[in-house]
XYZ file of C-alpha atoms in Angstrom:
760
model
C 91.107 147.846 13.872
C 92.768 149.457 10.630
C 92.795 153.082 9.644
C 90.273 152.451 6.828
C 87.416 151.347 9.091
C 88.453 153.933 11.878
C 87.974 156.943 9.027
C 84.033 154.625 7.796
C 83.067 155.643 11.524
C 83.674 159.305 11.477
C 80.883 161.920 9.771
C 81.582 163.069 6.431
C 83.126 167.080 6.444
C 83.170 168.399 3.005
C 83.041 172.051 3.865
C 86.243 172.702 5.728
C 89.200 174.176 4.591
C 91.560 171.695 3.387
C 95.147 172.618 5.663
C 97.113 171.634 2.801
C 96.552 174.391 0.880
C 97.562 176.959 3.957
C 100.519 174.807 4.786
C 102.131 172.502 2.114
C 102.069 174.771 -0.956
C 104.224 178.063 0.928
C 106.463 175.447 2.311
C 107.004 173.488 -0.444
C 107.901 176.145 -2.804
C 110.045 178.042 -0.776
C 112.120 175.064 0.631
C 112.363 173.214 -2.545
C 113.971 176.466 -4.396
C 116.392 177.307 -1.985
C 117.490 174.128 -0.596
C 117.842 172.334 -4.208
C 119.754 175.960 -5.485
C 122.115 175.183 -2.894
C 122.278 172.011 -2.823
C 123.520 172.014 -6.272
C 125.970 174.889 -6.367
C 127.474 173.111 -3.257
C 127.816 169.730 -4.972
C 129.739 171.705 -8.261
C 131.795 173.578 -6.074
C 132.734 170.825 -3.574
C 133.492 168.199 -6.437
C 135.402 170.920 -8.258
C 137.643 171.847 -4.940
C 138.315 167.879 -3.907
C 139.610 167.128 -7.140
C 141.373 170.010 -7.142
C 142.942 169.493 -4.371
C 143.488 165.866 -4.267
C 145.580 166.815 -7.352
C 147.900 169.116 -6.008
C 148.196 167.267 -2.893
C 148.960 163.898 -4.196
C 151.674 165.919 -6.925
C 153.428 167.572 -4.298
C 153.534 164.355 -1.657
C 154.662 162.294 -4.555
C 157.703 165.076 -5.577
C 158.742 165.150 -1.927
C 159.339 162.024 -1.284
C 161.009 161.535 -4.835
C 163.428 164.702 -3.554
C 163.999 162.907 -0.476
C 164.553 159.594 -1.498
C 166.909 160.980 -3.883
C 169.300 162.828 -1.398
C 168.456 159.474 0.890
C 169.885 157.210 -1.557
C 172.161 159.689 -2.503
C 174.823 159.153 0.176
C 175.642 155.729 0.459
C 176.718 155.974 -3.565
C 179.185 159.130 -2.635
C 180.606 157.828 0.723
C 181.052 154.188 -1.228
C 182.990 156.165 -4.182
C 184.726 158.068 -1.070
C 186.016 154.963 0.524
C 187.343 153.174 -2.615
C 189.421 156.600 -3.633
C 190.499 156.471 0.255
C 191.922 152.705 -0.274
C 193.720 153.705 -3.703
C 195.119 156.797 -2.335
C 195.913 154.118 0.919
C 194.071 156.693 3.160
C 192.478 153.425 4.730
C 195.171 150.342 5.707
C 193.999 147.172 4.945
C 196.485 145.569 7.251
C 194.838 147.188 9.980
C 191.578 145.984 10.608
C 191.282 148.347 13.989
C 192.259 151.552 12.322
C 189.875 150.808 9.411
C 187.032 150.107 11.973
C 188.067 153.545 13.625
C 187.663 155.062 9.726
C 184.675 153.808 9.518
C 183.048 154.570 12.671
C 183.556 158.174 12.014
C 181.414 157.812 8.904
C 178.217 156.060 10.616
C 178.609 158.525 13.619
C 178.289 161.527 11.048
C 175.286 159.690 9.075
C 173.208 158.063 11.708
C 170.672 156.780 8.986
C 173.594 154.480 8.083
C 173.190 150.255 8.665
C 176.728 149.308 7.955
C 179.966 150.589 6.505
C 183.077 148.753 5.541
C 185.089 146.274 3.338
C 185.683 142.869 2.835
C 188.824 141.374 1.284
C 189.190 138.374 -1.097
C 191.084 136.305 1.847
C 187.733 136.898 3.966
C 189.098 139.602 6.395
C 186.501 142.113 7.006
C 186.463 145.574 9.195
C 183.985 147.689 9.529
C 181.440 149.828 11.675
C 177.726 150.737 11.968
C 174.177 150.058 14.165
C 172.311 146.750 13.798
C 171.785 145.654 17.090
C 169.660 147.308 19.183
C 170.347 148.602 22.178
C 173.652 150.157 21.173
C 174.689 153.037 19.643
C 177.504 152.136 17.391
C 179.259 148.546 16.436
C 182.366 148.007 15.204
C 182.980 144.366 12.994
C 185.942 142.416 12.389
C 186.305 139.217 10.017
C 189.359 137.472 10.217
C 190.479 135.294 7.206
C 189.590 132.106 8.733
C 185.525 133.566 8.608
C 185.278 133.958 12.329
C 183.243 137.273 12.552
C 182.672 139.596 15.987
C 180.931 142.481 17.326
C 182.259 144.810 19.662
C 180.826 147.765 21.098
C 182.190 150.829 20.199
C 182.974 153.502 23.271
C 182.875 157.553 22.743
C 186.262 157.164 21.319
C 185.618 154.715 18.811
C 187.302 152.038 20.413
C 186.197 148.510 21.127
C 184.357 148.438 24.764
C 183.429 144.686 25.024
C 182.856 142.040 22.750
C 178.988 141.007 22.268
C 179.195 137.714 19.900
C 181.044 135.877 17.282
C 179.708 133.650 14.638
C 180.646 132.504 11.746
C 180.442 134.618 8.279
C 181.651 134.004 4.801
C 181.424 137.212 2.921
C 182.634 136.019 -0.385
C 179.467 133.854 -0.650
C 177.388 136.241 0.030
C 174.811 137.209 -3.467
C 176.261 141.148 -2.846
C 179.825 140.554 -2.864
C 179.725 138.218 -5.899
C 177.118 140.535 -7.752
C 179.491 143.414 -6.882
C 183.032 141.266 -8.588
C 180.787 140.401 -11.645
C 179.872 144.272 -12.492
C 182.926 145.788 -11.898
C 181.805 149.082 -10.795
C 179.978 150.529 -8.286
C 176.234 149.278 -7.649
C 173.428 148.363 -5.629
C 173.135 144.949 -4.640
C 169.580 143.038 -4.637
C 168.180 142.633 -1.137
C 168.906 139.539 0.940
C 169.147 138.640 4.430
C 172.687 138.053 6.282
C 173.602 134.191 6.194
C 175.534 133.477 10.093
C 176.098 130.782 11.257
C 177.099 129.237 14.800
C 176.316 132.328 17.217
C 178.403 132.651 20.226
C 177.235 135.392 23.037
C 179.096 136.484 25.172
C 176.852 137.637 28.651
C 176.435 141.434 27.681
C 175.111 139.772 23.901
C 173.014 137.560 25.557
C 171.410 140.643 27.652
C 170.841 142.559 24.467
C 169.386 139.335 22.266
C 166.800 139.198 25.482
C 165.758 142.805 24.430
C 166.183 141.933 20.944
C 162.504 140.233 20.331
C 160.988 142.246 17.852
C 161.461 142.483 13.631
C 162.386 145.636 13.951
C 166.411 145.251 14.637
C 169.147 142.752 15.439
C 171.440 140.329 13.525
C 169.051 137.391 13.369
C 166.889 139.955 11.176
C 169.081 141.631 9.598
C 167.892 142.408 5.784
C 169.625 145.343 3.617
C 169.942 146.872 0.436
C 174.089 147.578 0.111
C 175.984 150.248 -2.515
C 178.785 148.079 -3.223
C 182.285 148.991 -5.452
C 185.039 146.455 -5.807
C 188.629 147.816 -5.661
C 191.980 147.133 -7.097
C 195.458 146.877 -6.866
C 197.877 148.958 -9.580
C 197.734 146.358 -11.568
C 193.941 145.875 -11.533
C 194.087 142.692 -9.577
C 190.567 142.672 -6.675
C 191.528 143.291 -3.528
C 188.304 143.341 -1.767
C 184.771 145.226 -1.913
C 183.513 148.288 0.015
C 180.006 148.910 0.879
C 177.437 150.597 2.443
C 174.129 148.904 3.861
C 171.197 150.847 4.578
C 168.583 148.010 6.256
C 165.385 148.145 5.831
C 164.069 149.124 9.156
C 166.106 152.274 8.473
C 164.408 153.036 5.021
C 160.820 152.285 6.819
C 162.449 154.723 9.698
C 162.706 157.499 6.939
C 159.848 156.880 5.383
C 157.765 157.589 8.769
C 159.957 160.996 9.262
C 158.786 161.958 5.557
C 155.090 164.077 6.337
C 153.092 163.780 3.518
C 150.187 164.773 5.003
C 148.658 163.950 8.405
C 147.517 160.803 7.823
C 148.866 159.830 4.576
C 151.372 156.808 3.760
C 154.180 155.783 1.927
C 155.693 152.565 0.728
C 158.498 151.487 -1.939
C 158.331 147.830 -3.098
C 160.086 146.430 -6.306
C 158.608 144.934 -9.203
C 158.100 141.477 -7.739
C 156.105 142.971 -4.895
C 157.939 142.599 -2.065
C 158.323 145.588 0.072
C 161.551 147.648 0.574
C 159.992 150.344 3.453
C 157.013 151.297 4.738
C 156.013 154.054 6.958
C 153.303 152.068 8.716
C 153.443 150.862 11.645
C 153.315 147.074 10.345
C 156.509 145.788 10.037
C 157.636 144.568 6.658
C 159.783 141.611 8.240
C 158.993 138.531 9.434
C 160.304 134.738 10.362
C 159.325 131.660 8.709
C 161.157 128.462 9.475
C 163.745 130.277 10.849
C 164.394 132.662 7.568
C 163.537 135.955 7.767
C 161.739 136.915 4.707
C 159.828 139.639 3.253
C 156.176 141.088 3.472
C 154.281 141.265 0.036
C 152.133 143.674 -0.776
C 149.163 141.043 -1.214
C 149.787 139.547 2.303
C 151.371 142.259 4.663
C 148.807 142.384 7.721
C 148.731 146.186 6.711
C 145.188 146.476 5.313
C 145.927 149.714 3.588
C 148.313 148.214 1.584
C 146.883 145.155 0.678
C 143.728 147.243 -0.611
C 146.763 149.202 -2.551
C 147.651 146.185 -4.063
C 144.413 144.842 -5.119
C 143.739 148.136 -6.796
C 147.534 147.895 -8.823
C 146.408 144.478 -9.624
C 143.204 145.058 -11.259
C 144.197 148.286 -12.877
C 147.877 147.095 -14.159
C 147.705 143.231 -13.675
C 150.949 143.460 -13.408
C 154.023 145.807 -11.579
C 156.360 145.165 -14.629
C 153.772 147.287 -17.065
C 154.344 150.748 -14.757
C 156.909 152.873 -16.620
C 155.362 156.169 -15.346
C 153.563 157.887 -12.942
C 149.897 156.916 -12.410
C 147.585 158.081 -10.336
C 144.252 156.037 -9.501
C 140.973 156.329 -6.341
C 140.348 153.614 -3.867
C 138.235 153.057 -1.187
C 139.167 152.106 2.085
C 137.697 152.167 5.327
C 134.624 153.880 3.578
C 136.908 156.550 2.996
C 138.187 157.432 -0.569
C 141.876 157.283 -0.685
C 144.110 159.221 -3.651
C 146.881 156.662 -4.437
C 150.221 157.694 -7.031
C 152.644 155.288 -7.680
C 156.009 156.098 -9.687
C 159.293 154.399 -10.899
C 161.901 155.167 -9.152
C 165.323 154.677 -10.782
C 168.760 155.458 -10.390
C 172.024 154.494 -13.028
C 173.303 151.906 -10.172
C 170.771 149.527 -10.894
C 167.799 150.740 -8.590
C 164.003 149.752 -9.821
C 161.710 150.582 -7.101
C 158.057 151.766 -7.416
C 156.954 154.485 -4.988
C 153.559 154.734 -3.478
C 152.065 157.398 -1.779
C 148.378 156.631 -0.482
C 146.590 160.120 0.955
C 143.083 159.696 2.271
C 140.474 162.522 1.349
C 140.050 163.880 5.020
C 143.466 165.613 4.511
C 142.204 168.062 2.538
C 138.705 168.204 3.444
C 139.452 171.818 5.023
C 138.072 173.658 2.098
C 135.325 171.256 1.948
C 134.189 172.451 5.078
C 134.288 175.854 4.551
C 132.118 174.926 1.588
C 129.670 173.198 4.118
C 129.313 175.378 6.368
C 128.350 178.075 3.756
C 125.842 175.944 2.442
C 124.591 175.574 6.026
C 124.451 179.280 6.257
C 121.720 179.341 3.227
C 119.965 176.487 4.141
C 120.038 178.514 7.400
C 118.566 181.562 5.774
C 116.026 179.897 3.994
C 114.612 178.494 6.705
C 114.146 181.605 8.529
C 112.666 183.292 5.685
C 110.107 180.074 5.651
C 109.750 180.809 9.123
C 108.770 184.112 9.023
C 106.170 182.930 6.286
C 104.979 180.380 8.608
C 104.340 181.988 11.528
C 100.708 183.440 10.483
C 100.163 180.235 9.308
C 100.782 178.048 12.580
C 98.819 180.841 14.582
C 95.413 179.527 12.974
C 96.078 175.915 13.876
C 97.967 176.097 17.436
C 95.042 176.628 19.365
C 93.423 173.643 17.832
C 96.619 170.946 18.383
C 96.909 172.429 21.888
C 93.625 171.478 22.630
C 93.988 167.918 21.233
C 97.868 167.738 22.882
C 95.914 168.467 26.165
C 93.848 165.689 25.758
C 96.340 163.519 24.881
C 98.580 164.385 27.756
C 95.491 163.525 30.015
C 94.527 160.209 28.521
C 99.156 159.109 28.999
C 98.250 160.542 32.985
C 94.983 157.416 33.092
C 92.335 159.679 32.095
C 91.006 157.819 29.128
C 87.551 159.775 29.706
C 88.522 162.970 26.554
C 86.379 164.788 23.983
C 88.156 167.407 21.911
C 86.071 170.123 20.014
C 85.452 170.083 16.862
C 87.402 172.602 14.642
C 86.409 175.041 11.428
C 89.830 173.543 9.466
C 88.719 170.381 7.919
C 92.115 167.901 8.589
C 91.787 169.020 12.309
C 87.873 168.551 12.467
C 89.281 165.329 11.073
C 91.449 164.443 13.420
C 89.992 165.596 16.853
C 86.864 163.157 15.520
C 89.323 160.646 14.824
C 91.674 160.918 18.378
C 87.869 160.740 20.034
C 87.275 157.336 18.520
C 90.460 156.163 18.824
C 90.115 157.454 22.705
C 87.365 155.143 22.996
C 88.967 152.115 21.236
C 92.171 152.648 23.591
C 89.837 152.066 26.685
C 88.351 148.959 24.760
C 92.491 147.922 24.160
C 93.256 148.533 27.933
C 90.407 146.100 29.152
C 91.645 143.406 26.742
C 94.952 144.227 27.400
C 94.652 143.598 31.382
C 93.111 140.170 30.401
C 95.642 139.205 28.050
C 98.292 140.042 30.999
C 96.855 137.752 33.170
C 96.998 135.136 30.988
C 100.813 136.238 30.199
C 101.779 135.753 34.190
C 99.871 132.446 34.123
C 101.823 130.941 31.889
C 104.960 132.541 33.391
C 104.766 131.005 36.583
C 104.074 127.461 34.665
C 107.407 128.069 32.384
C 108.592 128.716 35.449
C 107.705 125.589 37.696
C 109.006 123.814 34.475
C 111.816 125.186 34.718
C 111.913 124.814 38.468
C 111.689 120.937 37.634
C 114.235 120.646 35.092
C 117.068 122.303 37.695
C 115.868 119.836 40.262
C 117.156 116.870 37.228
C 119.954 118.527 36.412
C 121.178 118.733 40.264
C 119.856 114.884 40.476
C 121.852 113.676 37.568
C 125.026 116.181 39.246
C 125.127 114.317 42.149
C 124.125 110.919 40.164
C 127.583 111.159 38.358
C 129.779 112.383 41.390
C 128.559 109.136 43.093
C 129.371 107.339 39.991
C 132.845 108.632 39.965
C 133.444 108.318 43.859
C 132.504 104.302 43.632
C 134.653 104.610 40.218
C 137.602 105.773 41.901
C 137.185 103.625 44.900
C 137.287 100.904 42.324
C 140.629 101.215 40.657
C 142.156 102.381 44.420
C 140.968 98.747 45.524
C 142.340 97.292 42.575
C 145.866 99.222 42.865
C 146.041 98.052 46.323
C 145.175 93.888 45.377
C 147.727 94.177 41.902
C 150.162 95.373 45.019
C 149.590 93.105 47.841
C 148.736 90.079 45.672
C 152.601 89.974 44.291
C 154.302 89.648 47.560
C 151.801 87.842 49.017
C 152.040 85.005 46.397
C 156.007 85.040 46.767
C 155.864 84.461 50.806
C 152.779 81.927 50.170
C 155.123 79.726 47.240
C 158.014 79.593 49.803
C 156.513 78.769 52.639
C 156.371 75.148 51.660
C 160.128 74.923 50.816
C 160.794 76.698 53.772
C 158.547 74.095 55.946
C 160.344 71.230 54.108
C 163.611 72.612 54.742
C 163.060 73.060 58.385
C 161.765 69.793 58.999
C 165.379 68.430 56.978
C 167.163 70.481 59.513
C 164.871 69.585 62.581
C 165.874 65.577 61.619
C 169.424 66.366 61.333
C 169.658 67.970 64.651
C 167.339 64.614 66.242
C 169.940 62.353 64.399
C 173.270 64.167 65.215
C 171.861 63.536 68.713
C 171.236 60.055 68.949
C 174.828 59.754 67.374
C 176.496 62.086 69.460
C 174.373 61.917 73.163
C 177.174 63.740 74.893
C 178.046 67.183 73.028
C 180.299 69.243 73.965
C 179.978 71.669 76.872
C 179.765 75.008 74.734
C 177.127 72.833 72.433
C 175.013 71.680 75.782
C 175.112 75.255 77.100
C 174.190 76.989 73.625
C 170.944 74.614 73.383
C 170.008 75.583 76.986
C 170.373 79.044 75.943
C 167.906 78.791 73.126
C 165.686 75.934 74.764
C 165.862 73.409 71.275
C 163.525 71.191 72.347
C 161.019 74.488 72.644
C 162.465 75.909 69.220
C 161.844 72.095 67.555
C 158.453 71.953 68.408
C 157.076 75.687 67.971
C 159.002 76.363 64.616
C 156.880 74.244 62.613
C 153.867 75.344 64.182
C 154.836 79.335 63.219
C 155.491 78.017 59.551
C 151.888 76.520 59.970
C 150.521 80.091 61.306
C 152.293 82.028 58.388
C 151.067 79.499 55.625
C 147.611 80.364 57.035
C 148.149 83.604 57.028
C 149.249 84.188 53.280
C 146.350 82.097 52.508
C 144.064 83.958 54.124
C 145.440 87.368 52.682
C 145.105 85.868 49.648
C 141.574 85.221 50.149
C 141.381 89.161 51.145
C 143.164 90.062 47.329
C 140.607 87.597 45.616
C 137.945 89.703 47.434
C 139.208 93.045 46.509
C 139.899 92.216 43.182
C 136.154 90.844 42.565
C 134.804 93.723 44.204
C 136.918 96.668 41.928
C 135.740 95.109 38.536
C 137.253 97.125 36.240
C 135.359 96.463 33.593
C 132.057 97.368 35.430
C 130.488 98.996 31.920
C 130.266 95.849 30.257
C 127.644 92.847 31.060
C 129.302 89.942 32.500
C 127.958 86.581 33.575
C 129.245 86.664 37.782
C 129.087 84.877 40.091
C 126.608 86.668 42.583
C 127.372 85.422 45.520
C 130.867 86.299 44.865
C 130.111 89.710 44.735
C 128.201 89.750 47.840
C 131.373 88.204 49.637
C 133.659 90.752 47.846
C 131.392 93.389 49.349
C 131.285 91.964 52.783
C 134.987 91.758 53.196
C 135.260 95.252 52.304
C 132.859 96.238 55.132
C 134.449 93.482 57.242
C 135.922 96.294 59.636
C 132.494 97.793 60.445
C 131.100 94.456 60.862
C 133.657 93.481 63.925
C 133.153 94.949 67.130
C 135.426 97.654 68.121
C 136.420 97.992 71.514
C 133.137 99.247 73.368
C 131.067 98.340 70.846
C 128.931 95.060 69.542
C 129.879 92.842 66.616
C 127.064 92.565 64.053
C 126.667 88.571 62.483
C 125.671 88.220 59.218
C 123.437 85.094 57.969
C 123.791 83.656 54.832
C 121.177 81.531 53.046
C 121.883 81.460 49.365
C 120.506 79.341 47.184
C 121.917 77.692 44.061
C 122.280 80.431 41.571
C 123.362 80.523 37.825
C 125.738 83.008 36.146
C 124.188 86.059 35.853
C 124.150 88.778 33.348
C 124.977 92.472 34.794
C 126.841 95.285 35.148
C 129.135 93.483 37.679
C 130.871 97.391 39.524
C 127.174 98.873 39.555
C 125.799 95.711 41.038
C 128.626 95.755 43.589
C 127.791 99.306 43.960
C 124.120 98.599 45.195
C 125.313 96.076 47.371
C 127.849 98.036 48.942
C 125.095 101.070 49.423
C 122.360 98.419 50.541
C 124.775 96.713 53.427
C 126.217 100.001 54.374
C 122.735 101.834 54.992
C 122.192 98.312 57.000
C 125.197 98.741 59.316
C 124.223 102.649 59.870
C 120.744 101.218 61.037
C 122.026 98.441 63.333
C 124.449 100.846 64.997
C 122.089 103.825 65.231
C 119.589 101.590 67.073
C 122.781 99.866 69.127
C 122.904 103.478 70.781
C 119.126 103.391 71.782
C 119.121 99.639 73.232
C 120.809 98.424 76.721
C 123.440 95.538 77.029
C 120.981 93.215 78.056
C 118.433 93.657 75.399
C 121.274 93.346 72.820
C 122.316 89.972 74.095
C 118.653 89.264 73.735
C 118.779 90.384 70.247
C 121.893 89.959 68.776
C 122.913 92.678 66.029
C 122.301 90.868 62.611
C 122.233 91.043 59.101
C 120.383 88.021 56.548
C 121.282 87.708 53.344
C 119.550 85.222 50.989
C 119.108 84.473 47.862
C 116.769 82.920 45.540
C 115.821 81.802 41.837
C 112.344 83.147 40.673
C 110.449 81.891 37.982
C 113.758 80.243 36.264
C 114.124 83.715 35.031
C 115.113 86.024 37.847
C 117.145 85.889 41.001
C 116.393 88.059 44.104
C 118.744 89.258 46.914
C 116.872 90.044 49.864
C 119.187 91.754 52.752
C 117.295 92.165 55.718
C 118.254 94.098 59.180
C 117.646 94.189 62.840
C 118.132 98.168 62.822
C 115.603 100.899 64.264
C 113.387 100.354 60.852
C 111.424 102.903 58.730
C 108.030 104.314 58.838
C 105.614 104.498 55.964
C 106.222 107.690 55.426
C 110.043 107.025 55.133
C 109.527 104.080 52.823
C 107.820 106.344 50.106
C 110.633 108.371 50.128
C 113.735 105.985 50.224
C 114.249 105.748 46.589
C 113.915 109.866 46.235
C 117.204 111.713 45.102
C 118.637 113.620 48.168
C 116.432 112.238 50.837
C 118.274 110.923 53.888
C 117.333 110.470 57.849
C 121.399 110.162 58.630
C 122.524 113.426 60.208
C 124.230 116.444 58.522
C 127.831 115.138 56.746
C 126.333 111.568 57.272
C 125.366 111.223 53.958
C 123.975 112.640 50.699
C 120.631 110.982 49.795
C 122.055 110.062 46.994
C 122.995 105.948 47.643
C 119.461 104.611 47.267
C 118.390 107.151 44.667
C 121.474 105.605 42.234
C 120.957 101.989 43.347
C 117.076 101.951 41.969
C 118.264 103.546 39.047
C 121.088 101.122 38.451
C 118.602 98.147 39.078
C 115.460 99.551 37.683
C 116.836 101.368 34.450
C 120.060 99.377 33.544
C 119.211 95.585 34.553
C 115.281 95.863 33.904
C 114.821 94.994 37.383
C 112.965 95.638 41.132
C 114.517 97.239 44.016
C 111.374 97.002 46.970
C 111.973 98.529 50.651
C 109.433 96.443 53.342
C 110.098 97.950 56.808
C 108.668 97.869 60.381
C 109.674 100.682 63.050
C 111.609 99.222 65.972
C 112.182 95.617 64.278
C 114.165 96.317 61.253
C 114.267 96.734 57.222
C 114.583 94.593 54.521
C 115.657 95.331 51.356
C 115.179 92.981 48.168
C 116.854 93.140 44.352
C 115.415 91.513 41.908
C 117.088 91.287 38.398
C 116.758 89.094 35.472
C 119.236 86.291 34.828
C 119.616 87.311 31.044
C 119.621 90.643 29.784
C 117.394 91.521 26.546
C 119.666 92.275 23.531
C 123.094 92.074 25.692
C 126.226 91.579 24.568
C 128.423 89.087 26.938
C 132.110 90.266 27.550
C 134.224 87.420 28.630
């Protein structure tokens, strides 16, 4: 029922005081005036403070990065010039790589952020020192004129402690070397990875290589920018190039130590967008196809840098267009970021862009102070409004209290509540509406109880459906397991038959030849005896020892027995192969009798008597049957299940019979076949076991039904057989049994399957 229909049932009350005249007007005027004024002033002050703080902080951060970068990149230039002067003044002996390495070791030790310092001569000889291998403080480097370079661990005195690795490296082909020689002066090189080949690690080097599994260090990931200068002899003939490397990982470490703001980030890029260094946590290097590459700001995993890159592209279209300092804002993770980008150039060839990104939260302290002031103002307004409202609330407190007590009683189950009317018009309407809703609530509870009963009934029905579905799934699972077992048995039987067949054929094929050879040899012996009736004493003694007359008679008998044995084995192998039917998934025209005999052969060991047991005779009454279209493997599975059950029934019956009863009524299985109405064939398998009652017969084809002890059967054999015959072959499977006399299982299937495709 809607609110409008409820109002129609309430009596009209026009001579009451309206509640909105007492409460709404004073509250609205006071709160709107106070909050509106404070909100307006707070908005203006906050907006001004945010812009001022952002401008100051981003300028300060940018200037700090600029100053520190000037100092950081000035050192390699100064040291390179010092090394050129040292070579010119012969303070550095170019013919003594060990002394030169010690000289550079002292420089690398004094300035920890240098990645490499050294020289390269025009004959490929090199000497240097630095830190480019993870886990080693300082490394000494030497390259012979043959181009074979070596890295050594430096001890505390700067001497070579142990060899780490050797590799092929030609400095004369490196871009930094060729560019420096071409420039003929001190210059910064292009950023490029070192190209080394044929690395050979010592045991110490292998241990370090196993530790060096990241992109933050290691020669495999050595990418640097070099400050390099050529040096000449007195005749201005080029002697070589001295250089100082700053690895990009070192530049990133330098940027991480710059505290521009609590959560600010700084990164340096080239004009092509490739990263030079970043204070973020993501590496700027990655490896693809065994080549080390630098991330571009447009594809780096760092989402903040990618967001800044999108802002740059949207604002400037190309990085080449940025020629002076620029500021703009972006939104990242639902927070405003203030971004400053400015070019950084020097006279030695560097032209980079330095980007500083500072989140708004880093300078919100003053804003929070303003917000606190705003909250205090609002609190004052609320206090004043509360004092004014106290007198008003007292006039409406009592009726509302009575209403709440009645509502609490209804919540506790006491639905027969009635609230007295009030002098306030709105409260009077509320009381009447409450009384009306209490009545409606009683009616609704009654309807709800009826609905609940209906729902419970539907839940029970749904539960029953789910239970049936679960049983069907369990049956399907069991059928699949049984089918898989039979498939595995068929594959195993086929494999065994194949392995036995080859040697048996070989033996069988040679028995006739051995028989012929033996007859020839015996004829030769007889001829020899007739021609030489008086053998020597030694020959006569040997003839007597081996009993030649018995051997002559028995040898041919043995060969005949061997031939009969091999023929029996060949028959067994043929039956095994027929039973296996590896192509059971296809419909084929098969000889039903052949399948029956193959199955009997598999069960032959159960039909033969064991010590203290009685053999089970198999009586065959076969009619002349045509070839039948069927799934051979599945039909063999049905025959196996039926015959195995018949044997089980006979064995169980024999445990309850005496030997005299067994002799009077021998254990036997009768198998008969026949053609029915020219289109169907029938296979009847009967036993003289215990038999079954009518109650058992009604459930024999049910899944999981078995009369065998626990562990002797799953109860799925006859269920699967029934499914194979009725669903796969469109046939019939029937059971006839008399307790104490035996059971007969009758299989009927059509000779031709409807819409079948015969596999040849």
